[in-house]
mmCIF file of C-alpha atoms and ligand atoms in Angstrom:
data_model
loop_
_atom_site.group_PDB
_atom_site.id
_atom_site.type_symbol
_atom_site.label_atom_id
_atom_site.label_comp_id
_atom_site.label_asym_id
_atom_site.label_seq_id
_atom_site.Cartn_x
_atom_site.Cartn_y
_atom_site.Cartn_z
ATOM 1 C CA MET U 1 10.290 17.190 11.467
ATOM 2 C CA ALA U 2 13.419 16.395 9.481
ATOM 3 C CA LYS U 3 13.892 12.701 8.890
ATOM 4 C CA LYS U 4 17.174 10.888 9.230
ATOM 5 C CA GLY U 5 16.941 9.444 5.772
ATOM 6 C CA ARG U 6 14.931 7.246 3.485
ATOM 7 C CA ILE U 7 14.396 3.548 3.927
ATOM 8 C CA LEU U 8 13.364 0.881 1.515
ATOM 9 C CA SER U 9 13.030 -2.728 2.431
ATOM 10 C CA GLY U 10 10.946 -5.577 1.164
ATOM 11 C CA HIS U 11 9.839 -9.117 1.429
ATOM 12 C CA ARG U 12 8.749 -11.726 -1.045
ATOM 13 C CA PRO U 13 5.088 -12.742 -0.702
ATOM 14 C CA THR U 14 5.755 -16.079 0.947
ATOM 15 C CA GLY U 15 2.298 -16.220 2.549
ATOM 16 C CA GLN U 16 1.646 -16.002 6.242
ATOM 17 C CA LEU U 17 4.515 -14.677 8.282
ATOM 18 C CA HIS U 18 5.905 -16.209 11.451
ATOM 19 C CA LEU U 19 7.466 -15.146 14.737
ATOM 20 C CA GLY U 20 10.895 -14.959 13.125
ATOM 21 C CA HIS U 21 9.612 -12.266 10.776
ATOM 22 C CA LEU U 22 7.794 -10.483 13.572
ATOM 23 C CA GLU U 23 10.680 -10.294 16.028
ATOM 24 C CA GLY U 24 13.547 -10.158 13.548
ATOM 25 C CA THR U 25 12.142 -7.794 10.949
ATOM 26 C CA LEU U 26 8.739 -6.268 11.478
ATOM 27 C CA ARG U 27 9.312 -4.821 14.946
ATOM 28 C CA THR U 28 12.493 -3.185 13.647
ATOM 29 C CA TRP U 29 10.713 -1.721 10.643
ATOM 30 C CA ALA U 30 7.816 -0.502 12.762
ATOM 31 C CA GLY U 31 10.281 1.239 15.080
ATOM 32 C CA LEU U 32 11.878 3.159 12.214
ATOM 33 C CA GLN U 33 8.726 4.802 10.974
ATOM 34 C CA ASP U 34 9.003 8.035 12.946
ATOM 35 C CA ASP U 35 12.646 8.711 12.196
ATOM 36 C CA TYR U 36 12.810 7.730 8.543
ATOM 37 C CA GLU U 37 10.753 8.111 5.435
ATOM 38 C CA CYS U 38 9.833 4.479 4.899
ATOM 39 C CA PHE U 39 8.955 2.446 1.825
ATOM 40 C CA PHE U 40 8.070 -1.215 2.359
ATOM 41 C CA GLU U 41 7.576 -3.386 -0.669
ATOM 42 C CA ILE U 42 5.969 -6.772 -1.243
ATOM 43 C CA ALA U 43 8.290 -8.129 -3.914
ATOM 44 C CA ASP U 44 6.016 -10.294 -6.044
ATOM 45 C CA TRP U 45 8.266 -10.215 -9.120
ATOM 46 C CA HIS U 46 11.066 -11.517 -6.947
ATOM 47 C CA ALA U 47 8.841 -14.429 -5.929
ATOM 48 C CA LEU U 48 8.382 -15.245 -9.611
ATOM 49 C CA THR U 49 12.126 -15.587 -10.200
ATOM 50 C CA THR U 50 11.914 -19.099 -8.720
ATOM 51 C CA ASP U 51 8.185 -19.777 -8.340
ATOM 52 C CA PHE U 52 7.123 -18.885 -11.859
ATOM 53 C CA GLU U 53 5.218 -22.074 -12.512
ATOM 54 C CA GLU U 54 2.495 -21.998 -9.894
ATOM 55 C CA THR U 55 1.042 -18.557 -9.456
ATOM 56 C CA GLU U 56 -2.470 -19.326 -8.184
ATOM 57 C CA ALA U 57 -1.594 -18.464 -4.603
ATOM 58 C CA LEU U 58 0.315 -15.286 -5.398
ATOM 59 C CA ARG U 59 -2.471 -12.772 -4.857
ATOM 60 C CA GLU U 60 -3.590 -14.325 -1.614
ATOM 61 C CA ASN U 61 0.019 -14.529 -0.419
ATOM 62 C CA ILE U 62 0.459 -10.829 -1.118
ATOM 63 C CA GLU U 63 -2.610 -9.989 0.953
ATOM 64 C CA GLN U 64 -1.476 -12.264 3.768
ATOM 65 C CA VAL U 65 1.863 -10.466 3.967
ATOM 66 C CA ALA U 66 0.078 -7.114 3.912
ATOM 67 C CA ILE U 67 -2.218 -8.244 6.745
ATOM 68 C CA ASP U 68 0.733 -9.393 8.833
ATOM 69 C CA TRP U 69 2.595 -6.151 8.192
ATOM 70 C CA LEU U 70 -0.347 -4.022 9.256
ATOM 71 C CA ALA U 71 -1.035 -6.230 12.276
ATOM 72 C CA ALA U 72 2.593 -5.894 13.346
ATOM 73 C CA GLY U 73 2.376 -2.113 13.319
ATOM 74 C CA LEU U 74 3.488 -0.957 9.890
ATOM 75 C CA ASP U 75 1.386 2.130 9.573
ATOM 76 C CA PRO U 76 0.143 3.396 6.205
ATOM 77 C CA GLU U 77 -0.173 6.890 7.684
ATOM 78 C CA ARG U 78 3.580 6.979 8.207
ATOM 79 C CA SER U 79 4.967 4.497 5.664
ATOM 80 C CA VAL U 80 4.383 3.639 2.054
ATOM 81 C CA LEU U 81 3.306 -0.003 1.793
ATOM 82 C CA PHE U 82 3.089 -1.271 -1.749
ATOM 83 C CA VAL U 83 3.307 -4.200 -4.145
ATOM 84 C CA GLN U 84 6.289 -4.195 -6.488
ATOM 85 C CA SER U 85 4.350 -5.120 -9.636
ATOM 86 C CA ASP U 86 2.021 -2.148 -9.107
ATOM 87 C CA VAL U 87 4.945 0.174 -9.809
ATOM 88 C CA LYS U 88 6.037 -0.630 -13.372
ATOM 89 C CA GLU U 89 8.908 1.835 -13.158
ATOM 90 C CA HIS U 90 10.840 -0.843 -11.264
ATOM 91 C CA ALA U 91 10.816 -2.947 -14.431
ATOM 92 C CA GLU U 92 12.131 -0.120 -16.568
ATOM 93 C CA LEU U 93 14.945 0.625 -14.169
ATOM 94 C CA HIS U 94 15.732 -3.080 -13.874
ATOM 95 C CA LEU U 95 16.106 -3.237 -17.650
ATOM 96 C CA LEU U 96 18.384 -0.223 -17.788
ATOM 97 C CA LEU U 97 20.517 -1.431 -14.877
ATOM 98 C CA SER U 98 20.868 -4.794 -16.594
ATOM 99 C CA MET U 99 22.786 -3.015 -19.369
ATOM 100 C CA VAL U 100 25.501 -1.891 -16.987
ATOM 101 C CA THR U 101 25.672 -5.021 -14.827
ATOM 102 C CA PRO U 102 28.264 -7.603 -15.897
ATOM 103 C CA VAL U 103 26.901 -11.145 -15.855
ATOM 104 C CA SER U 104 30.049 -12.242 -14.021
ATOM 105 C CA TRP U 105 29.013 -10.127 -10.995
ATOM 106 C CA LEU U 106 25.718 -11.997 -10.853
ATOM 107 C CA GLU U 107 27.210 -15.446 -11.304
ATOM 108 C CA ARG U 108 29.623 -14.689 -8.492
ATOM 109 C CA CYS U 109 26.893 -13.700 -6.064
ATOM 110 C CA PRO U 110 26.950 -16.217 -3.182
ATOM 111 C CA THR U 111 23.160 -16.338 -2.881
ATOM 112 C CA TYR U 112 22.956 -17.382 -6.525
ATOM 113 C CA LYS U 113 25.126 -20.431 -5.939
ATOM 114 C CA GLU U 114 23.509 -21.277 -2.602
ATOM 115 C CA GLN U 115 20.002 -21.150 -3.974
ATOM 116 C CA ARG U 116 20.924 -23.284 -6.972
ATOM 117 C CA ASP U 117 22.255 -25.927 -4.597
ATOM 118 C CA GLN U 118 19.315 -25.627 -2.252
ATOM 119 C CA ILE U 119 16.284 -25.430 -4.487
ATOM 120 C CA GLY U 120 17.696 -27.003 -7.605
ATOM 121 C CA GLU U 121 18.440 -26.279 -11.223
ATOM 122 C CA GLU U 122 14.856 -26.396 -12.462
ATOM 123 C CA LYS U 123 13.649 -23.391 -10.481
ATOM 124 C CA THR U 124 16.853 -21.366 -10.699
ATOM 125 C CA ALA U 125 17.852 -21.748 -14.353
ATOM 126 C CA GLY U 126 15.921 -18.683 -15.513
ATOM 127 C CA TYR U 127 17.326 -15.426 -16.735
ATOM 128 C CA GLY U 128 15.109 -13.670 -14.210
ATOM 129 C CA PHE U 129 16.668 -15.519 -11.310
ATOM 130 C CA LEU U 130 20.189 -14.596 -12.372
ATOM 131 C CA GLY U 131 19.026 -10.982 -12.431
ATOM 132 C CA TYR U 132 17.386 -11.161 -8.981
ATOM 133 C CA PRO U 133 19.923 -8.754 -7.430
ATOM 134 C CA VAL U 134 19.553 -6.295 -10.321
ATOM 135 C CA LEU U 135 15.823 -6.118 -9.673
ATOM 136 C CA GLN U 136 16.522 -5.681 -5.977
ATOM 137 C CA ALA U 137 18.928 -2.845 -6.786
ATOM 138 C CA ALA U 138 16.207 -1.184 -8.851
ATOM 139 C CA ASP U 139 13.761 -1.545 -5.938
ATOM 140 C CA ILE U 140 16.096 0.278 -3.607
ATOM 141 C CA ILE U 141 17.550 3.017 -5.752
ATOM 142 C CA ILE U 142 14.362 3.986 -7.568
ATOM 143 C CA TYR U 143 13.405 5.595 -4.228
ATOM 144 C CA LYS U 144 16.931 6.943 -3.761
ATOM 145 C CA ALA U 145 16.879 5.131 -0.428
ATOM 146 C CA ASP U 146 20.004 5.606 1.658
ATOM 147 C CA THR U 147 19.240 2.977 4.309
ATOM 148 C CA VAL U 148 18.171 -0.626 3.832
ATOM 149 C CA PRO U 149 17.223 -2.665 6.910
ATOM 150 C CA ILE U 150 17.980 -6.271 5.989
ATOM 151 C CA GLY U 151 19.083 -9.585 7.400
ATOM 152 C CA LYS U 152 22.707 -10.633 7.012
ATOM 153 C CA ASP U 153 21.656 -13.076 4.278
ATOM 154 C CA GLN U 154 20.791 -10.119 2.038
ATOM 155 C CA LEU U 155 24.163 -8.410 2.373
ATOM 156 C CA PRO U 156 25.573 -9.736 -0.935
ATOM 157 C CA HIS U 157 22.572 -8.183 -2.701
ATOM 158 C CA LEU U 158 23.181 -4.842 -1.092
ATOM 159 C CA GLU U 159 26.865 -4.989 -2.005
ATOM 160 C CA LEU U 160 25.859 -5.613 -5.604
ATOM 161 C CA THR U 161 23.435 -2.706 -5.437
ATOM 162 C CA ARG U 162 26.272 -0.464 -4.332
ATOM 163 C CA GLU U 163 28.521 -1.689 -7.141
ATOM 164 C CA ILE U 164 25.788 -1.138 -9.697
ATOM 165 C CA VAL U 165 25.190 2.381 -8.346
ATOM 166 C CA ARG U 166 28.899 3.224 -8.615
ATOM 167 C CA ARG U 167 29.042 1.978 -12.169
ATOM 168 C CA PHE U 168 25.860 3.762 -13.193
ATOM 169 C CA ASN U 169 26.919 7.053 -11.601
ATOM 170 C CA ASN U 170 30.325 6.723 -13.183
ATOM 171 C CA PHE U 171 28.829 6.447 -16.681
ATOM 172 C CA TYR U 172 25.947 8.885 -16.445
ATOM 173 C CA GLY U 173 26.558 11.238 -13.532
ATOM 174 C CA ASN U 174 25.547 11.264 -9.921
ATOM 175 C CA VAL U 175 21.943 10.083 -10.006
ATOM 176 C CA PHE U 176 21.802 7.610 -7.108
ATOM 177 C CA PRO U 177 23.064 7.592 -3.522
ATOM 178 C CA GLU U 178 24.920 4.459 -2.391
ATOM 179 C CA PRO U 179 22.611 2.774 0.096
ATOM 180 C CA GLN U 180 23.830 1.449 3.450
ATOM 181 C CA ALA U 181 22.702 -1.727 5.178
ATOM 182 C CA MET U 182 21.101 -1.485 8.591
ATOM 183 C CA PHE U 183 21.071 -4.589 10.764
ATOM 184 C CA SER U 184 18.415 -5.364 13.298
ATOM 185 C CA GLU U 185 19.422 -5.782 16.922
ATOM 186 C CA PHE U 186 16.549 -8.142 17.587
ATOM 187 C CA ALA U 187 16.990 -11.754 18.556
ATOM 188 C CA LEU U 188 16.797 -14.610 16.139
ATOM 189 C CA VAL U 189 13.753 -16.686 17.008
ATOM 190 C CA PRO U 190 14.510 -20.389 16.648
ATOM 191 C CA GLY U 191 11.900 -22.718 15.180
ATOM 192 C CA THR U 192 10.103 -25.356 17.233
ATOM 193 C CA ASP U 193 12.776 -27.909 16.277
ATOM 194 C CA GLY U 194 15.623 -25.642 17.394
ATOM 195 C CA ARG U 195 16.780 -24.817 13.863
ATOM 196 C CA LYS U 196 16.280 -21.443 12.218
ATOM 197 C CA MET U 197 12.554 -20.700 11.956
ATOM 198 C CA SER U 198 11.606 -21.239 8.343
ATOM 199 C CA LYS U 199 8.515 -22.280 6.448
ATOM 200 C CA SER U 200 10.567 -24.809 4.485
ATOM 201 C CA TYR U 201 11.484 -26.617 7.730
ATOM 202 C CA GLY U 202 7.867 -26.768 8.912
ATOM 203 C CA ASN U 203 8.929 -25.419 12.319
ATOM 204 C CA THR U 204 7.184 -22.060 12.398
ATOM 205 C CA ILE U 205 4.792 -20.364 14.768
ATOM 206 C CA ASP U 206 2.687 -18.189 12.494
ATOM 207 C CA LEU U 207 1.073 -14.884 13.340
ATOM 208 C CA ALA U 208 -2.145 -16.374 11.968
ATOM 209 C CA ASP U 209 -2.041 -19.410 14.294
ATOM 210 C CA GLU U 210 -4.798 -19.751 16.893
ATOM 211 C CA PRO U 211 -3.675 -19.622 20.540
ATOM 212 C CA ASP U 212 -4.360 -23.334 21.061
ATOM 213 C CA GLU U 213 -2.268 -24.193 17.993
ATOM 214 C CA ILE U 214 0.585 -22.162 19.409
ATOM 215 C CA GLU U 215 0.208 -23.849 22.773
ATOM 216 C CA GLN U 216 0.412 -27.260 21.104
ATOM 217 C CA LYS U 217 3.403 -26.326 19.007
ATOM 218 C CA ILE U 218 5.289 -25.153 22.076
ATOM 219 C CA ARG U 219 4.227 -28.205 24.064
ATOM 220 C CA LYS U 220 5.854 -30.410 21.408
ATOM 221 C CA MET U 221 8.841 -28.157 21.026
ATOM 222 C CA PHE U 222 12.389 -29.468 21.003
ATOM 223 C CA THR U 223 14.271 -28.944 24.276
ATOM 224 C CA ASP U 224 17.603 -30.004 25.724
ATOM 225 C CA PRO U 225 17.655 -33.719 24.745
ATOM 226 C CA THR U 226 19.571 -34.689 27.884
ATOM 227 C CA LYS U 227 16.777 -33.404 30.120
ATOM 228 C CA ILE U 228 14.236 -36.200 30.011
ATOM 229 C CA TYR U 229 12.567 -36.190 33.411
ATOM 230 C CA GLN U 230 11.735 -33.358 35.705
ATOM 231 C CA GLY U 231 14.615 -33.423 38.139
ATOM 232 C CA ASP U 232 17.204 -33.880 35.401
ATOM 233 C CA ALA U 233 19.541 -30.930 35.119
ATOM 234 C CA GLY U 234 18.860 -28.884 31.975
ATOM 235 C CA HIS U 235 21.098 -26.796 29.746
ATOM 236 C CA PRO U 236 19.154 -23.627 28.962
ATOM 237 C CA ASP U 237 21.874 -22.379 26.637
ATOM 238 C CA LYS U 238 21.128 -25.284 24.306
ATOM 239 C CA CYS U 239 17.355 -24.996 24.554
ATOM 240 C CA PRO U 240 15.244 -22.984 22.095
ATOM 241 C CA VAL U 241 12.475 -22.612 24.673
ATOM 242 C CA PHE U 242 14.915 -20.641 26.779
ATOM 243 C CA VAL U 243 15.486 -18.296 23.834
ATOM 244 C CA TYR U 244 11.735 -17.660 23.860
ATOM 245 C CA HIS U 245 11.946 -16.772 27.558
ATOM 246 C CA GLY U 246 14.656 -14.294 26.640
ATOM 247 C CA ILE U 247 12.281 -12.579 24.239
ATOM 248 C CA TYR U 248 8.870 -12.886 25.913
ATOM 249 C CA ASN U 249 9.679 -13.393 29.584
ATOM 250 C CA LYS U 250 12.762 -11.235 30.018
ATOM 251 C CA ALA U 251 12.180 -10.375 33.658
ATOM 252 C CA ARG U 252 12.236 -14.069 34.610
ATOM 253 C CA THR U 253 15.152 -15.441 32.571
ATOM 254 C CA GLU U 254 17.556 -15.647 35.543
ATOM 255 C CA PRO U 255 15.264 -17.632 37.863
ATOM 256 C CA ILE U 256 14.156 -19.843 34.930
ATOM 257 C CA LYS U 257 17.762 -20.568 34.051
ATOM 258 C CA ALA U 258 18.668 -21.466 37.623
ATOM 259 C CA ALA U 259 15.599 -23.650 38.120
ATOM 260 C CA CYS U 260 16.184 -25.476 34.823
ATOM 261 C CA GLU U 261 19.839 -26.115 35.641
ATOM 262 C CA SER U 262 19.082 -27.389 39.128
ATOM 263 C CA GLY U 263 16.342 -29.661 37.806
ATOM 264 C CA ASP U 264 13.631 -27.986 39.880
ATOM 265 C CA LEU U 265 11.817 -26.746 36.801
ATOM 266 C CA GLY U 266 10.470 -29.315 34.369
ATOM 267 C CA CYS U 267 9.962 -28.638 30.666
ATOM 268 C CA VAL U 268 6.169 -28.822 30.898
ATOM 269 C CA ASP U 269 5.934 -25.986 33.398
ATOM 270 C CA CYS U 270 8.669 -24.022 31.684
ATOM 271 C CA LYS U 271 6.807 -24.216 28.389
ATOM 272 C CA ALA U 272 3.472 -23.326 29.963
ATOM 273 C CA GLU U 273 4.948 -20.169 31.434
ATOM 274 C CA VAL U 274 6.537 -18.988 28.217
ATOM 275 C CA THR U 275 3.404 -19.816 26.221
ATOM 276 C CA GLU U 276 1.352 -17.563 28.449
ATOM 277 C CA LYS U 277 3.813 -14.702 28.039
ATOM 278 C CA LEU U 278 4.154 -15.204 24.315
ATOM 279 C CA LEU U 279 0.386 -15.241 23.799
ATOM 280 C CA ALA U 280 0.035 -12.063 25.837
ATOM 281 C CA ALA U 281 2.678 -10.340 23.709
ATOM 282 C CA LEU U 282 1.020 -11.553 20.547
ATOM 283 C CA ALA U 283 -2.562 -10.753 21.556
ATOM 284 C CA PRO U 284 -2.729 -7.250 20.037
ATOM 285 C CA VAL U 285 -1.151 -8.461 16.789
ATOM 286 C CA MET U 286 -3.587 -11.377 16.592
ATOM 287 C CA ALA U 287 -6.585 -9.176 17.306
ATOM 288 C CA ARG U 288 -5.604 -6.686 14.628
ATOM 289 C CA ARG U 289 -4.973 -9.583 12.258
ATOM 290 C CA ARG U 290 -8.493 -10.890 12.733
ATOM 291 C CA GLU U 291 -9.981 -7.462 12.004
ATOM 292 C CA LEU U 292 -7.966 -7.171 8.804
ATOM 293 C CA GLU U 293 -8.874 -10.680 7.652
ATOM 294 C CA ALA U 294 -12.483 -9.562 7.850
ATOM 295 C CA ASP U 295 -11.843 -6.323 5.957
ATOM 296 C CA ARG U 296 -9.937 -7.194 2.820
ATOM 297 C CA ASP U 297 -11.136 -4.024 1.106
ATOM 298 C CA LEU U 298 -9.204 -2.016 3.642
ATOM 299 C CA VAL U 299 -6.078 -4.087 2.980
ATOM 300 C CA ARG U 300 -6.409 -3.587 -0.766
ATOM 301 C CA ASP U 301 -7.005 0.144 -0.301
ATOM 302 C CA VAL U 302 -3.808 0.447 1.698
ATOM 303 C CA LEU U 303 -1.841 -1.261 -1.058
ATOM 304 C CA ASP U 304 -3.499 0.795 -3.806
ATOM 305 C CA SER U 305 -2.774 4.085 -2.148
ATOM 306 C CA GLY U 306 0.756 2.909 -1.294
ATOM 307 C CA ALA U 307 1.337 2.082 -4.954
ATOM 308 C CA GLU U 308 0.177 5.530 -5.941
ATOM 309 C CA GLN U 309 2.583 7.226 -3.558
ATOM 310 C CA ALA U 310 5.443 4.935 -4.560
ATOM 311 C CA ARG U 311 4.749 5.526 -8.245
ATOM 312 C CA GLN U 312 5.129 9.285 -7.863
ATOM 313 C CA VAL U 313 8.604 8.963 -6.393
ATOM 314 C CA ALA U 314 9.621 6.226 -8.817
ATOM 315 C CA ALA U 315 8.389 8.181 -11.824
ATOM 316 C CA ALA U 316 10.380 11.249 -10.776
ATOM 317 C CA THR U 317 13.535 9.148 -10.458
ATOM 318 C CA MET U 318 12.960 7.672 -13.905
ATOM 319 C CA GLU U 319 12.836 11.188 -15.327
ATOM 320 C CA ASP U 320 16.301 11.751 -13.848
ATOM 321 C CA VAL U 321 17.525 8.412 -15.169
ATOM 322 C CA ARG U 322 16.296 9.006 -18.723
ATOM 323 C CA ALA U 323 17.774 12.486 -18.732
ATOM 324 C CA ALA U 324 21.120 11.239 -17.414
ATOM 325 C CA MET U 325 21.215 8.457 -20.005
ATOM 326 C CA LYS U 326 20.105 10.839 -22.788
ATOM 327 C CA LEU U 327 17.102 8.663 -23.588
HETATM 328 N N1 LIG B 401 15.415 -10.281 -1.491
HETATM 329 C C1 LIG B 401 14.641 -9.907 -0.334
HETATM 330 C C2 LIG B 401 14.313 -11.170 0.475
HETATM 331 O O1 LIG B 401 14.240 -12.234 -0.065
HETATM 332 C C3 LIG B 401 13.371 -9.208 -0.706
HETATM 333 C C4 LIG B 401 13.604 -7.893 -1.363
HETATM 334 C C5 LIG B 401 13.237 -7.541 -2.625
HETATM 335 C C6 LIG B 401 14.242 -6.759 -0.805
HETATM 336 N N2 LIG B 401 13.596 -6.269 -2.890
HETATM 337 C C7 LIG B 401 14.220 -5.755 -1.796
HETATM 338 C C8 LIG B 401 14.847 -6.504 0.430
HETATM 339 C C9 LIG B 401 14.821 -4.503 -1.588
HETATM 340 C C10 LIG B 401 15.444 -5.255 0.660
HETATM 341 C C11 LIG B 401 15.428 -4.278 -0.364
HETATM 342 O O2 LIG B 401 14.086 -11.071 1.668
#
């Protein structure tokens, strides 16, 4: 069957993934596997651009991401799942692209400035970090991917990729397609404190959490601060628990909303109901996760064979690149 195009997307090996990743990213990726040729990359070199000092956890973090991906339905029979550093061709292309990428483009990149403010000078002063988007461009175009499913936060990197492609093609001929962003239609899952779910905020529900941990996290979850006692009128539109109902308890959002607003439904019962639904939705993912935890050889085999498949495509592109550049 003819595919609609080729996808590459990736994630840094941040360790265990959470509900935000599952609902915002992984379900989208899993749903694309029949229609597109898919490459999904664990970007360990990208992790090093800021976390170059402590690397002890890197290998385990890579495997944890792989386990979460497989548990969430990324399927090695249909997609290529691989680790960036297993495909050295990315490094060669990164080097060559760095020749045609003006430093001013990189210094102007909004994520560069944001990250420097957020995580500080010490971790972001490196040459590698400045070149983060160049490496990301190499990741994408080495597979001649035309479609890149990403979050809005990654858009500046994709724009840079497109600019680099135009410049490269302009110098050396039409080697690379200009990739397009694809945005997920899935809901943003708020963290247990109502902010964006993020490991750095300590407000995540992880795919590796046990059901009783999840129950506890939801029991303590932030709700509408003006609803203190059962009987008080709530404001579901300001309550992150209500967002969870919207994702895991869709059929009941209207009655839940009405009962919260009238004060008939207290937060304890509301949370208990959504916890049950959430755990039911997560059960197959958690079960698969447990199997994979117990079979690390399988996980490593998936990544090894993914690297082999990725390498073939990447190596063929590098032949084109060297020929175009007369190397
Ligand atoms: N920068 C991405 C992130 O932090 C990870 C990434 C690396 C990526 N290479 C990529 C995403 C290529 C899309 C395409 O989430």
